[in-house]
Coordinates of C-alpha atoms and ligand atoms in Angstrom, one line a residue:
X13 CA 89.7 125.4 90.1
X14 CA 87.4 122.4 89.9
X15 CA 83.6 122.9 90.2
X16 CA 83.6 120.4 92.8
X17 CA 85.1 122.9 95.2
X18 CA 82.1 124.5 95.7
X19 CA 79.9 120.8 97.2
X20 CA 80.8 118.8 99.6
X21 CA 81.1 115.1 98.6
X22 CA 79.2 112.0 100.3
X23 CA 79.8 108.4 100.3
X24 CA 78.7 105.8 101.8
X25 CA 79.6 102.0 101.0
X26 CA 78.1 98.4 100.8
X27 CA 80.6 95.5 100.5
X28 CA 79.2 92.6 100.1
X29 CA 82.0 90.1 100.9
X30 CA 82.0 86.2 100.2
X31 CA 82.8 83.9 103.2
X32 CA 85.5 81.1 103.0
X33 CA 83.6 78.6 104.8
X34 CA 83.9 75.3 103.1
X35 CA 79.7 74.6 102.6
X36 CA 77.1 77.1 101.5
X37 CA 75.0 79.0 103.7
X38 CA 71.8 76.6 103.5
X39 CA 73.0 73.5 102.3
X40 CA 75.9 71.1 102.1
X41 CA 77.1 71.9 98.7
X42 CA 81.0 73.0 99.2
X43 CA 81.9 76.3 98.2
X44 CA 84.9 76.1 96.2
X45 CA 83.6 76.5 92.4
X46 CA 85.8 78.8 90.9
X47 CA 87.8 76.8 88.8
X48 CA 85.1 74.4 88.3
X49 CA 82.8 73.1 85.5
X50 CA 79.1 75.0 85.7
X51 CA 76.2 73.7 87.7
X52 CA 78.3 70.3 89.8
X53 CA 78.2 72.3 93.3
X54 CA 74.3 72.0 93.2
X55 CA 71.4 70.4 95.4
X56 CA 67.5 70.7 95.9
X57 CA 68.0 73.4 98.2
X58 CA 70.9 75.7 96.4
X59 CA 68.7 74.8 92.9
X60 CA 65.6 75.9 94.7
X61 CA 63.9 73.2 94.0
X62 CA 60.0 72.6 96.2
X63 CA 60.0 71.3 99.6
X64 CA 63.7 71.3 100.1
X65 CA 64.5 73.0 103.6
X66 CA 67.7 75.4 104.1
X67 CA 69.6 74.8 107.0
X68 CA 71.7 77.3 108.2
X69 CA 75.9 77.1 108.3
X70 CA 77.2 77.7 111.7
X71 CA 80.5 79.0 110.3
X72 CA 78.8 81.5 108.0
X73 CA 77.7 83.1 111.2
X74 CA 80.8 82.7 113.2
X75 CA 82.1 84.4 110.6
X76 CA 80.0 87.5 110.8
X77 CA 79.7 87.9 114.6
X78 CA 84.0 87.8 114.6
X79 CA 83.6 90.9 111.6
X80 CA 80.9 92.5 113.8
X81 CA 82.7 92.8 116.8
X82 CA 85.8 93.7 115.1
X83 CA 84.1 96.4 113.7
X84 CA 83.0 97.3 116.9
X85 CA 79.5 96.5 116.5
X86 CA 76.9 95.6 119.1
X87 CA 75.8 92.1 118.3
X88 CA 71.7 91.3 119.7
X89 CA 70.9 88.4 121.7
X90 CA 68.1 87.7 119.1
X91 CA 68.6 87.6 115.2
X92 CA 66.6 86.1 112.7
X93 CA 66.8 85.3 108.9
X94 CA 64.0 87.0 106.3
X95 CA 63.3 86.8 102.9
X96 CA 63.7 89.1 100.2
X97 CA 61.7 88.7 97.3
X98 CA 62.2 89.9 94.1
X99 CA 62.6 88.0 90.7
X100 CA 65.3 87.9 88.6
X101 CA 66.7 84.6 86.2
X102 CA 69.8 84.1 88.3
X103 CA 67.8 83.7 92.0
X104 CA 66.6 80.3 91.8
X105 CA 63.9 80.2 94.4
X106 CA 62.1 83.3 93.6
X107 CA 64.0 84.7 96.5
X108 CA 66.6 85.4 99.0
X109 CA 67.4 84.6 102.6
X110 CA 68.8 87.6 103.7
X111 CA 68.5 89.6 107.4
X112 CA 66.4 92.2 107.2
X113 CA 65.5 94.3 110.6
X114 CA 67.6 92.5 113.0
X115 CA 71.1 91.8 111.8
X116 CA 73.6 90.4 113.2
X117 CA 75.6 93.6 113.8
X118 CA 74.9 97.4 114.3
X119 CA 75.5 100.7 115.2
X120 CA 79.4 99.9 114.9
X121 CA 83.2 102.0 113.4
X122 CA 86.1 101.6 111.4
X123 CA 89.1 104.3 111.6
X124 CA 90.8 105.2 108.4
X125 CA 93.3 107.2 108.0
X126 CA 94.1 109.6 105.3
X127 CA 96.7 112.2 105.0
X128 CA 98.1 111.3 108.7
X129 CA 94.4 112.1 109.9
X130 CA 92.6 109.5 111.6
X131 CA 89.2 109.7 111.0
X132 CA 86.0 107.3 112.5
X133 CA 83.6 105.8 109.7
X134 CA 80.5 104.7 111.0
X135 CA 79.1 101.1 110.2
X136 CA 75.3 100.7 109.8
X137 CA 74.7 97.1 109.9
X138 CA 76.7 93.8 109.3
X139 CA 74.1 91.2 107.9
X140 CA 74.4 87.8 106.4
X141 CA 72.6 86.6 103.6
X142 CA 73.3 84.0 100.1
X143 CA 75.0 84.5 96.9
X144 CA 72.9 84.3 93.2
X145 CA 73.6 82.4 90.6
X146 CA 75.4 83.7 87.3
X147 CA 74.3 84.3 84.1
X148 CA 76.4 84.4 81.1
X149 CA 74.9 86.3 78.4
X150 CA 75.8 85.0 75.1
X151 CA 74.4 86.8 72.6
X152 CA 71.0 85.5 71.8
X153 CA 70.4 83.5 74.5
X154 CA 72.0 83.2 78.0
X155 CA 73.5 80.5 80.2
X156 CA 73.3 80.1 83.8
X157 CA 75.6 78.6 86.4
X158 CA 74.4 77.9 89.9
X159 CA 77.4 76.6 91.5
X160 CA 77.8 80.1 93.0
X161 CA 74.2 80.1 94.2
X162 CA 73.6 79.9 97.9
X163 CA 78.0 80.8 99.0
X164 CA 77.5 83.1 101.9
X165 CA 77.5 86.5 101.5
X166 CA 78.1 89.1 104.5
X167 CA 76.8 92.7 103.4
X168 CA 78.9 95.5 105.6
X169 CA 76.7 98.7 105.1
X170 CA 78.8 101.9 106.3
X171 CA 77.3 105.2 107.4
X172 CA 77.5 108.6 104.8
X173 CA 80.6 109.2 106.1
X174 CA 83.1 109.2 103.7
X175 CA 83.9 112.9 101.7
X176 CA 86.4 111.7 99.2
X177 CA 87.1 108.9 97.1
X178 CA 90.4 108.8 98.8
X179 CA 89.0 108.3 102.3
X180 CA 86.6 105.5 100.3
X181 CA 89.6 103.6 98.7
X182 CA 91.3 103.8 102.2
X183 CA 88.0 102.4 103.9
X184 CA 88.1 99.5 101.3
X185 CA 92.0 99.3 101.9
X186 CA 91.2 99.0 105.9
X187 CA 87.9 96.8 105.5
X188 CA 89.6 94.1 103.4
X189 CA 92.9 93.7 105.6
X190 CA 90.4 93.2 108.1
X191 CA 88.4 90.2 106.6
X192 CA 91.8 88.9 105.9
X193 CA 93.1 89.1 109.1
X194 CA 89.6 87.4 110.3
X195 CA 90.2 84.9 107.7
X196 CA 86.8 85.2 106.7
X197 CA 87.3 86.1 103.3
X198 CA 89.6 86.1 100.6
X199 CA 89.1 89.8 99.7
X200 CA 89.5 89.2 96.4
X201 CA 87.8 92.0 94.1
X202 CA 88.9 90.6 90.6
X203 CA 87.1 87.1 91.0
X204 CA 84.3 89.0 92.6
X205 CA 84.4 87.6 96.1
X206 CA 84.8 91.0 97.9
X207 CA 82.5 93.5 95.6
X208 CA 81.3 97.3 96.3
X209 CA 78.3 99.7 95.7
X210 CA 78.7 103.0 96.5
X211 CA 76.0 105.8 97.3
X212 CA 77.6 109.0 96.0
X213 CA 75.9 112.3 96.3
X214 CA 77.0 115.9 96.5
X215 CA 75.5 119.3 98.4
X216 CA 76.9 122.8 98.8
X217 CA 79.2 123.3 101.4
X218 CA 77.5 124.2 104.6
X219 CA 74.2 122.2 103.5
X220 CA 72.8 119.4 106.3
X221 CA 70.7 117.5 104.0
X222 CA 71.8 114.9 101.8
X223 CA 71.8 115.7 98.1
X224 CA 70.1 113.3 95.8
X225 CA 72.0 110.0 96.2
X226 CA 73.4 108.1 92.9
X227 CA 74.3 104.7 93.4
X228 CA 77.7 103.0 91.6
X229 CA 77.5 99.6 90.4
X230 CA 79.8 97.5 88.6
X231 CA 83.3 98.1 90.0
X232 CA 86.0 95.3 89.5
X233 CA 88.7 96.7 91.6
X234 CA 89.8 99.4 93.9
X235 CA 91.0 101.1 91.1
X236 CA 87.7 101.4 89.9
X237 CA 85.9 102.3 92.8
X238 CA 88.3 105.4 92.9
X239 CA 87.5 106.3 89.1
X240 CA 84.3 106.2 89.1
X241 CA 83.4 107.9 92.4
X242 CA 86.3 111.0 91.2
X243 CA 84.2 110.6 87.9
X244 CA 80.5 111.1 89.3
X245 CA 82.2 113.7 91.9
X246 CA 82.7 115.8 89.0
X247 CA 80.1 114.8 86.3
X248 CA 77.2 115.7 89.9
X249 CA 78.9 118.9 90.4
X250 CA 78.8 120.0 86.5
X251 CA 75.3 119.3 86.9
X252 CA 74.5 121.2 90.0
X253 CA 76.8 124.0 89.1
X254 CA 75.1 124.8 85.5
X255 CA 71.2 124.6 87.6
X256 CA 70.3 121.5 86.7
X257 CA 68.9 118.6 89.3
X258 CA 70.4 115.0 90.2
X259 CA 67.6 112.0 90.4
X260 CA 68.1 109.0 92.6
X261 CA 69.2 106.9 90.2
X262 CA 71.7 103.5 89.4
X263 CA 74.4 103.7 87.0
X264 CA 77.2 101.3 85.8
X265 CA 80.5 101.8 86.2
X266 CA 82.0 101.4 82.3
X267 CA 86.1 100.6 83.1
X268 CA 86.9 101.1 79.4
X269 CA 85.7 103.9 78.8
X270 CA 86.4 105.2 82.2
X271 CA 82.3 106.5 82.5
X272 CA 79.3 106.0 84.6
X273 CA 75.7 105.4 83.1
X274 CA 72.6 105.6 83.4
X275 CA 70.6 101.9 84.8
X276 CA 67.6 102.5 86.2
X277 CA 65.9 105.6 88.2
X278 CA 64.3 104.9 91.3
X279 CA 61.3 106.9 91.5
X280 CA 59.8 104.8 94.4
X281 CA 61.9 103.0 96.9
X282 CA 61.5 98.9 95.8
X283 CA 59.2 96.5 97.9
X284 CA 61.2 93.4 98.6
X285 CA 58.0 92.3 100.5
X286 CA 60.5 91.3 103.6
X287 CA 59.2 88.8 106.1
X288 CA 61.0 86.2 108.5
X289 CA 62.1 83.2 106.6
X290 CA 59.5 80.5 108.1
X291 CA 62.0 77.6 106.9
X292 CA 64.8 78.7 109.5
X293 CA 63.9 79.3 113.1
X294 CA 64.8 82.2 114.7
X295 CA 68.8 82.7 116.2
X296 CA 69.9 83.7 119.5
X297 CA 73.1 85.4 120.5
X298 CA 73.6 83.9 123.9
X299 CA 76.8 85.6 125.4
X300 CA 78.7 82.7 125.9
X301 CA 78.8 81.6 122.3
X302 CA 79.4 85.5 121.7
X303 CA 82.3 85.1 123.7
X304 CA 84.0 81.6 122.5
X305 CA 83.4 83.5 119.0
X306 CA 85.6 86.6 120.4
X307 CA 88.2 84.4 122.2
X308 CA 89.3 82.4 118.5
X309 CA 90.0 86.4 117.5
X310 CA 93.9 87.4 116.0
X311 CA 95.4 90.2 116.7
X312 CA 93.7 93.1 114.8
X313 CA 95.8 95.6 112.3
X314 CA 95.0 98.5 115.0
X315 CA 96.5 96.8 117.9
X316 CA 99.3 95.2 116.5
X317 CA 100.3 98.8 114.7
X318 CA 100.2 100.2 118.4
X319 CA 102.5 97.3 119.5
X320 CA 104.9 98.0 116.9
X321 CA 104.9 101.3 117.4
X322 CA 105.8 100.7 121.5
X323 CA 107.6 97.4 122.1
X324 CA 109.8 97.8 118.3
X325 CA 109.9 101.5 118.0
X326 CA 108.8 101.8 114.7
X327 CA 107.5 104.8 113.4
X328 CA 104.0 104.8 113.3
X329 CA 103.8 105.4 109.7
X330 CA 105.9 102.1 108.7
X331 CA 104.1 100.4 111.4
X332 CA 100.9 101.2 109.3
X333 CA 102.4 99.8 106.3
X334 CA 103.6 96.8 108.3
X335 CA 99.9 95.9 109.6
X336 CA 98.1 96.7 105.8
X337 CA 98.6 92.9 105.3
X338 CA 98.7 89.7 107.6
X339 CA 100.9 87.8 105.9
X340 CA 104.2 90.6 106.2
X341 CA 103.0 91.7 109.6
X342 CA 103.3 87.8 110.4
X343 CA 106.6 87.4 108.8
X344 CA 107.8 90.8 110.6
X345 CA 106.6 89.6 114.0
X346 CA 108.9 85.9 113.3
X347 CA 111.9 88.1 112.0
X348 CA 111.8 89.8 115.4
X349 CA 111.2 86.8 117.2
X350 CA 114.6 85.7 115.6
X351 CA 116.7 89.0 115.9
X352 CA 115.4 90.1 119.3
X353 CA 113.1 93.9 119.5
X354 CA 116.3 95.7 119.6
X355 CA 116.7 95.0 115.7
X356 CA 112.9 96.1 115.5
X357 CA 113.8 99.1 113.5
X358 CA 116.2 97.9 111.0
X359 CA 114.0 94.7 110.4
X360 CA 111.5 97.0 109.5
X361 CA 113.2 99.4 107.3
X362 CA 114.7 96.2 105.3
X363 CA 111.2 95.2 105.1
X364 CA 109.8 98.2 103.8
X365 CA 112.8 99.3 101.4
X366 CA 114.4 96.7 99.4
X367 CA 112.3 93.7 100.7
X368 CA 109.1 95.4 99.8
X369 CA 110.7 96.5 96.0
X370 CA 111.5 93.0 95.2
X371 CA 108.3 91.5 96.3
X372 CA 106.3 94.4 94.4
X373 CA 108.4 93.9 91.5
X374 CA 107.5 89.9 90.7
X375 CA 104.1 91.0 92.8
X376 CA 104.2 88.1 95.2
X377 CA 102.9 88.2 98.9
X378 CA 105.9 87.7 101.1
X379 CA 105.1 83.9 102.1
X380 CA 105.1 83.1 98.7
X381 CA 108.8 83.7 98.2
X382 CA 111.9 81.8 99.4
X383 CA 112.9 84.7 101.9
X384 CA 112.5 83.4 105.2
X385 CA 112.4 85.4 108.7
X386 CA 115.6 83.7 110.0
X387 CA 117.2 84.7 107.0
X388 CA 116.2 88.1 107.3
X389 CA 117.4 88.5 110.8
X390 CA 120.2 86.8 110.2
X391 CA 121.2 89.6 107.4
X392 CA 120.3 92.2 110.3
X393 CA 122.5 90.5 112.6
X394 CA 125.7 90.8 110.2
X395 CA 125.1 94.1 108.9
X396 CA 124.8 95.2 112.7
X397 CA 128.1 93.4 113.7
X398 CA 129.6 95.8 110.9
X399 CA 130.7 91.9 109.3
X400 CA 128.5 93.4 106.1
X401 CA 128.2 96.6 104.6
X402 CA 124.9 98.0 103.7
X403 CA 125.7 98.3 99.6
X404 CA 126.9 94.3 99.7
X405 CA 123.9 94.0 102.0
X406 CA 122.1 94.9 99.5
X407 CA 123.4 92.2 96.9
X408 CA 123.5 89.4 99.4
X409 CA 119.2 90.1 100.0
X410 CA 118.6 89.7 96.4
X411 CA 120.0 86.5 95.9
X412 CA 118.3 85.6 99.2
X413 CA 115.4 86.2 97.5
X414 CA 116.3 84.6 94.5
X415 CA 117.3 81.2 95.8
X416 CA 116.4 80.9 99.4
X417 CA 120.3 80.6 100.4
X418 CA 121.2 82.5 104.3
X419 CA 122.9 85.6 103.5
X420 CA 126.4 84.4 105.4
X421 CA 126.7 81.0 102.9
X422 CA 126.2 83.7 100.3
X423 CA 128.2 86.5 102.0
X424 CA 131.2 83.8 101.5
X425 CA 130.5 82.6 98.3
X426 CA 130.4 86.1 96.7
X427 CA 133.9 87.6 98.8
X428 CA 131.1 90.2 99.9
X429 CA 132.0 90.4 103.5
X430 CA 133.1 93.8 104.7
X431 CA 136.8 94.7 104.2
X432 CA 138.6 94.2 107.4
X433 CA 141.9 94.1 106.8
X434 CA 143.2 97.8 106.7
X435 CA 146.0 97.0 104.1
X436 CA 143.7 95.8 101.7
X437 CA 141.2 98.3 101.8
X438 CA 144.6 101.0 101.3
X439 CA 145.2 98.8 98.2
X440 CA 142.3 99.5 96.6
X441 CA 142.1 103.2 98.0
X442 CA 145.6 103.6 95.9
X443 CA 144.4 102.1 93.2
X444 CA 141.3 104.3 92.9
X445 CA 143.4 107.0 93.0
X446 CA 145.6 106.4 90.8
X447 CA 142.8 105.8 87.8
X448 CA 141.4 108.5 88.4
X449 CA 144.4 111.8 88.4
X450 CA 141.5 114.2 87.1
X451 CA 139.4 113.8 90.0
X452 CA 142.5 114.0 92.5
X453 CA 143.6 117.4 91.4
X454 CA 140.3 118.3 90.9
X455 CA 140.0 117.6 95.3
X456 CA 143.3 119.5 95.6
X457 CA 142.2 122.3 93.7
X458 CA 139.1 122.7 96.8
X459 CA 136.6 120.9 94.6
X460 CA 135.3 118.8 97.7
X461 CA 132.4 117.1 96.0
X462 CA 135.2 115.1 94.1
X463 CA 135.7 112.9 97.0
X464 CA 132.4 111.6 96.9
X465 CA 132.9 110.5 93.0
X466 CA 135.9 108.9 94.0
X467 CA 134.4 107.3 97.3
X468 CA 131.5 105.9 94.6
X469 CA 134.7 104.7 92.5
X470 CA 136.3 103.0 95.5
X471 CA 133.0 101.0 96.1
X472 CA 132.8 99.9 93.1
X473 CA 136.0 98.7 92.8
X474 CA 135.6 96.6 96.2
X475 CA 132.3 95.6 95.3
X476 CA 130.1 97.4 97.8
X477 CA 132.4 95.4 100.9
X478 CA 134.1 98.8 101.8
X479 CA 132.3 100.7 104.8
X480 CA 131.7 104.3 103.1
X481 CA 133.0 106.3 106.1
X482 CA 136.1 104.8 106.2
X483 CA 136.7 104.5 102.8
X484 CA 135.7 108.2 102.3
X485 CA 138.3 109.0 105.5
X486 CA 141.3 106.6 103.9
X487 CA 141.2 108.5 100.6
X488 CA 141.3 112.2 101.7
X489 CA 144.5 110.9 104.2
X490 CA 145.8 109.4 101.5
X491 CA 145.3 112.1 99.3
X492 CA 146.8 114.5 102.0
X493 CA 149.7 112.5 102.5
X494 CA 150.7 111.6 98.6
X495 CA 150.3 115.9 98.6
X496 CA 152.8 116.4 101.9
Ligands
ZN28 ZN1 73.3 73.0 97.5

């Protein structure tokens, strides 16, 4: 048994999440710099420079009220913008505009789910503030790039909720389709536009107060957030369990080497010497802005998965996989559109099976391939109508997906159209039987499972066009009747 067993795990999360708005949060500079040369998306104000005055983007904050309220927080009438200070090479002006006391949500929830329980994560706060610069150390000296300096960063600060790194990963999982469905962010971990601390501590089990709280830095992917909290989950609890005592403290996540270590302690909690920035005036939240902001809203992942669930009738499992990302819940909701709710179920289970292994397999999103919802309810359509059999069905998606053709122009150019005629479907029933004399006497001597290897021959032989049942029916008769 683990030594963990014996604490009970907390975690809490900050994402700090980069907004797709095309300018930076304080000046006109446009955001897009990630495949660009160093230092040419830069101005006075994003370089810091004396006497230049921020100005603050109206989108950036747009952006954040829309992932406040979907996060079911209450949004203020009055915010304000305050600055951090602290210094550090890669903060050009010494400090950062941030939201300190009043941001622009609180007090807010996200549901996760995790092992079919649906559980309620609080939010703390949803604030706005800027992006740093970035240094690249290289050996000897270092470099620094401020293109990235001043891109608008939205922190989302959850409550201690969490008691796993498995309900963490699934709050990341459930944050991220979220700020894609907002179209607020890309949600992209590898290039660092969607990143994540997390306050781990442990206590015994029973315990109300909060053990002392490590925080994880450095993670590059969900994946890692998982590691290192399992790896700090266990490397507390030895601690604990052989007497010893945790410290607040930072460590580094090490991906390599698959390790957390040590940064820096925090003995005293750091003065940022916070006050309101005196370059920006203060904002108000007056309702009716609040409101345009909530009528430009999608359809959120929670109540479209209740909609599959009740107007398709799909399981509310696979309508939970449906919803994890925009793009296939959008390309599910046009293949219905096309096939009528009555095929809801079958879209979805071609979605989720063989649609879902082929797009995994090259590890494309589905609106990046040349599958397109009319085809896909169009291979519904003939494979209801009994005109394709599922096995053929099967062949005639893939080279849907491969070249974009509809599944009928295929269906005919491949002969993979369901046998009809019952004389040819007794040809090949004959001929299966006669290859295979070993198996026949095998079914007249009562071995039954034989007719399921010769059922597997027969569709092989036609191809996957024979419908099983029959076929399985037409070879016992036949069987029968060569025996009579
Ligand atoms: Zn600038």
């Amino acid at each position: 048994m683990s030594v963990s067993c014996s604490y009970e795990t907390v975690i809490g999360l900050e994402v700090h999440a980069q907004l797709l708005t095309r300018t930076k949060m304080y000046c006109s500079c446009a955001t897009g710099y990630q495949d660009e040369a160093p230092n040419t998306h830069v101005c006075p104000v994003c370089l810091g420079m004396p006497g230049s005055l921020p100005v603050a983007n109206r989108e950036a904050i747009q952006c954040t009220m829309m992932t406040a309220l979907a996060l079911h927080c209450e949004l203020p009438d009055h915010t304000r913008f305050d600055r951090k200070n602290y210094f550090y090479p890669d903060l050009m002006k010494g400090y950062q505009i941030s939201q300190y006391d009043a941001p622009i949500g609180r007090a807010g929830w996200l549901d996760i789910e995790v092992d079919g329980q649906t559980k309620r994560i609080g939010i703390t706060r949803v604030h706005l503030e800027e992006d740093v610069a970035k240094s690249m150390h290289m050996g000897g000296y270092s470099l620094i790039d401020v293109n990235r300096a001043g891109v608008p960063l939205m922190e989302t600060v959850s409550e201690p909720d969490m008691r796993s790194p498995e309900e963490a990963r699934e709050y990341l999982v459930r944050l991220r389709a979220l700020l894609r469905y907002l179209g607020v962010s890309t949600g992209n971990m590898e290039e660092g536009s969607f990143r994540c601390d997390a306050n781990i501590s442990l206590r015994p089990v029973g315990a109300t107060e909060f053990g002392a709280k490590v925080e994880v830095k450095n993670m590059n992917s969900f994946r890692g957030v998982y590691r290192a909290l399992k790896y700090e989950q266990e490397r507390q609890a030895e601690v604990l369990s052989a007497g010893g005592t945790l410290r607040q403290e930072t460590r580094g996540w090490l991906d390599a080497e698959g390790v957390t270590v040590l940064q820096r302690t925090k003995e005293f909690a750091e003065d940022y010497r916070y006050f309101p920035e005196p370059d920006l005036p203060p904002l108000s939240l007056d309702r009716d802005w609040v409101a345009s902001v909530e009528a430009r809203m999608p359809e959120l992942p929670d109540e479209r998965r209740a909609r599959f669930a009740s107007q398709y009738g799909v399981p509310t499992q696979d309508a939970s996989t449906l919803v994890s990302s925009r793009p296939f819940a959008d390309f599910f909701d046009e293949c219905i559109a096309a096939a009528g709710p009555a095929r809801g179920r079958a879209v979805s289970n071609w979605l989720l099976g063989d649609v879902s292994r082929l797009i995994n397999a090259d590890g494309v999103e589905i609106c990046d391939c040349p599958l397109t919802p009319g085809g896909v309810a169009s291979l519904v359509d003939l494979i209801e109508r009994d005109v394709l059999g599922g096995p053929a069905a099967k062949t005639v998606l893939e080279q849907m997906y491969r070249t974009g053709k509809a599944p009928d122009v295929i269906m005919q150019e491949l002969n993979l159209g369901q046998i009809r005629s019952s004389d040819e479907l007794l040809t090949a029933v004959r001929q299966v039987i006669g290859d295979n004399p070993k198996a026949v006497a095998d079914y007249r001597a009562g071995k039954e499972q034989s007719i399921t290897f010769l059922t597997g021959q027969l569709m092989r032989l036609t191809r996957g066009r024979a419908d099983p049942a029959t076929a399985r029916r037409l070879l016992v008769e036949e069987i029968q009747r060569a025996e009579g």
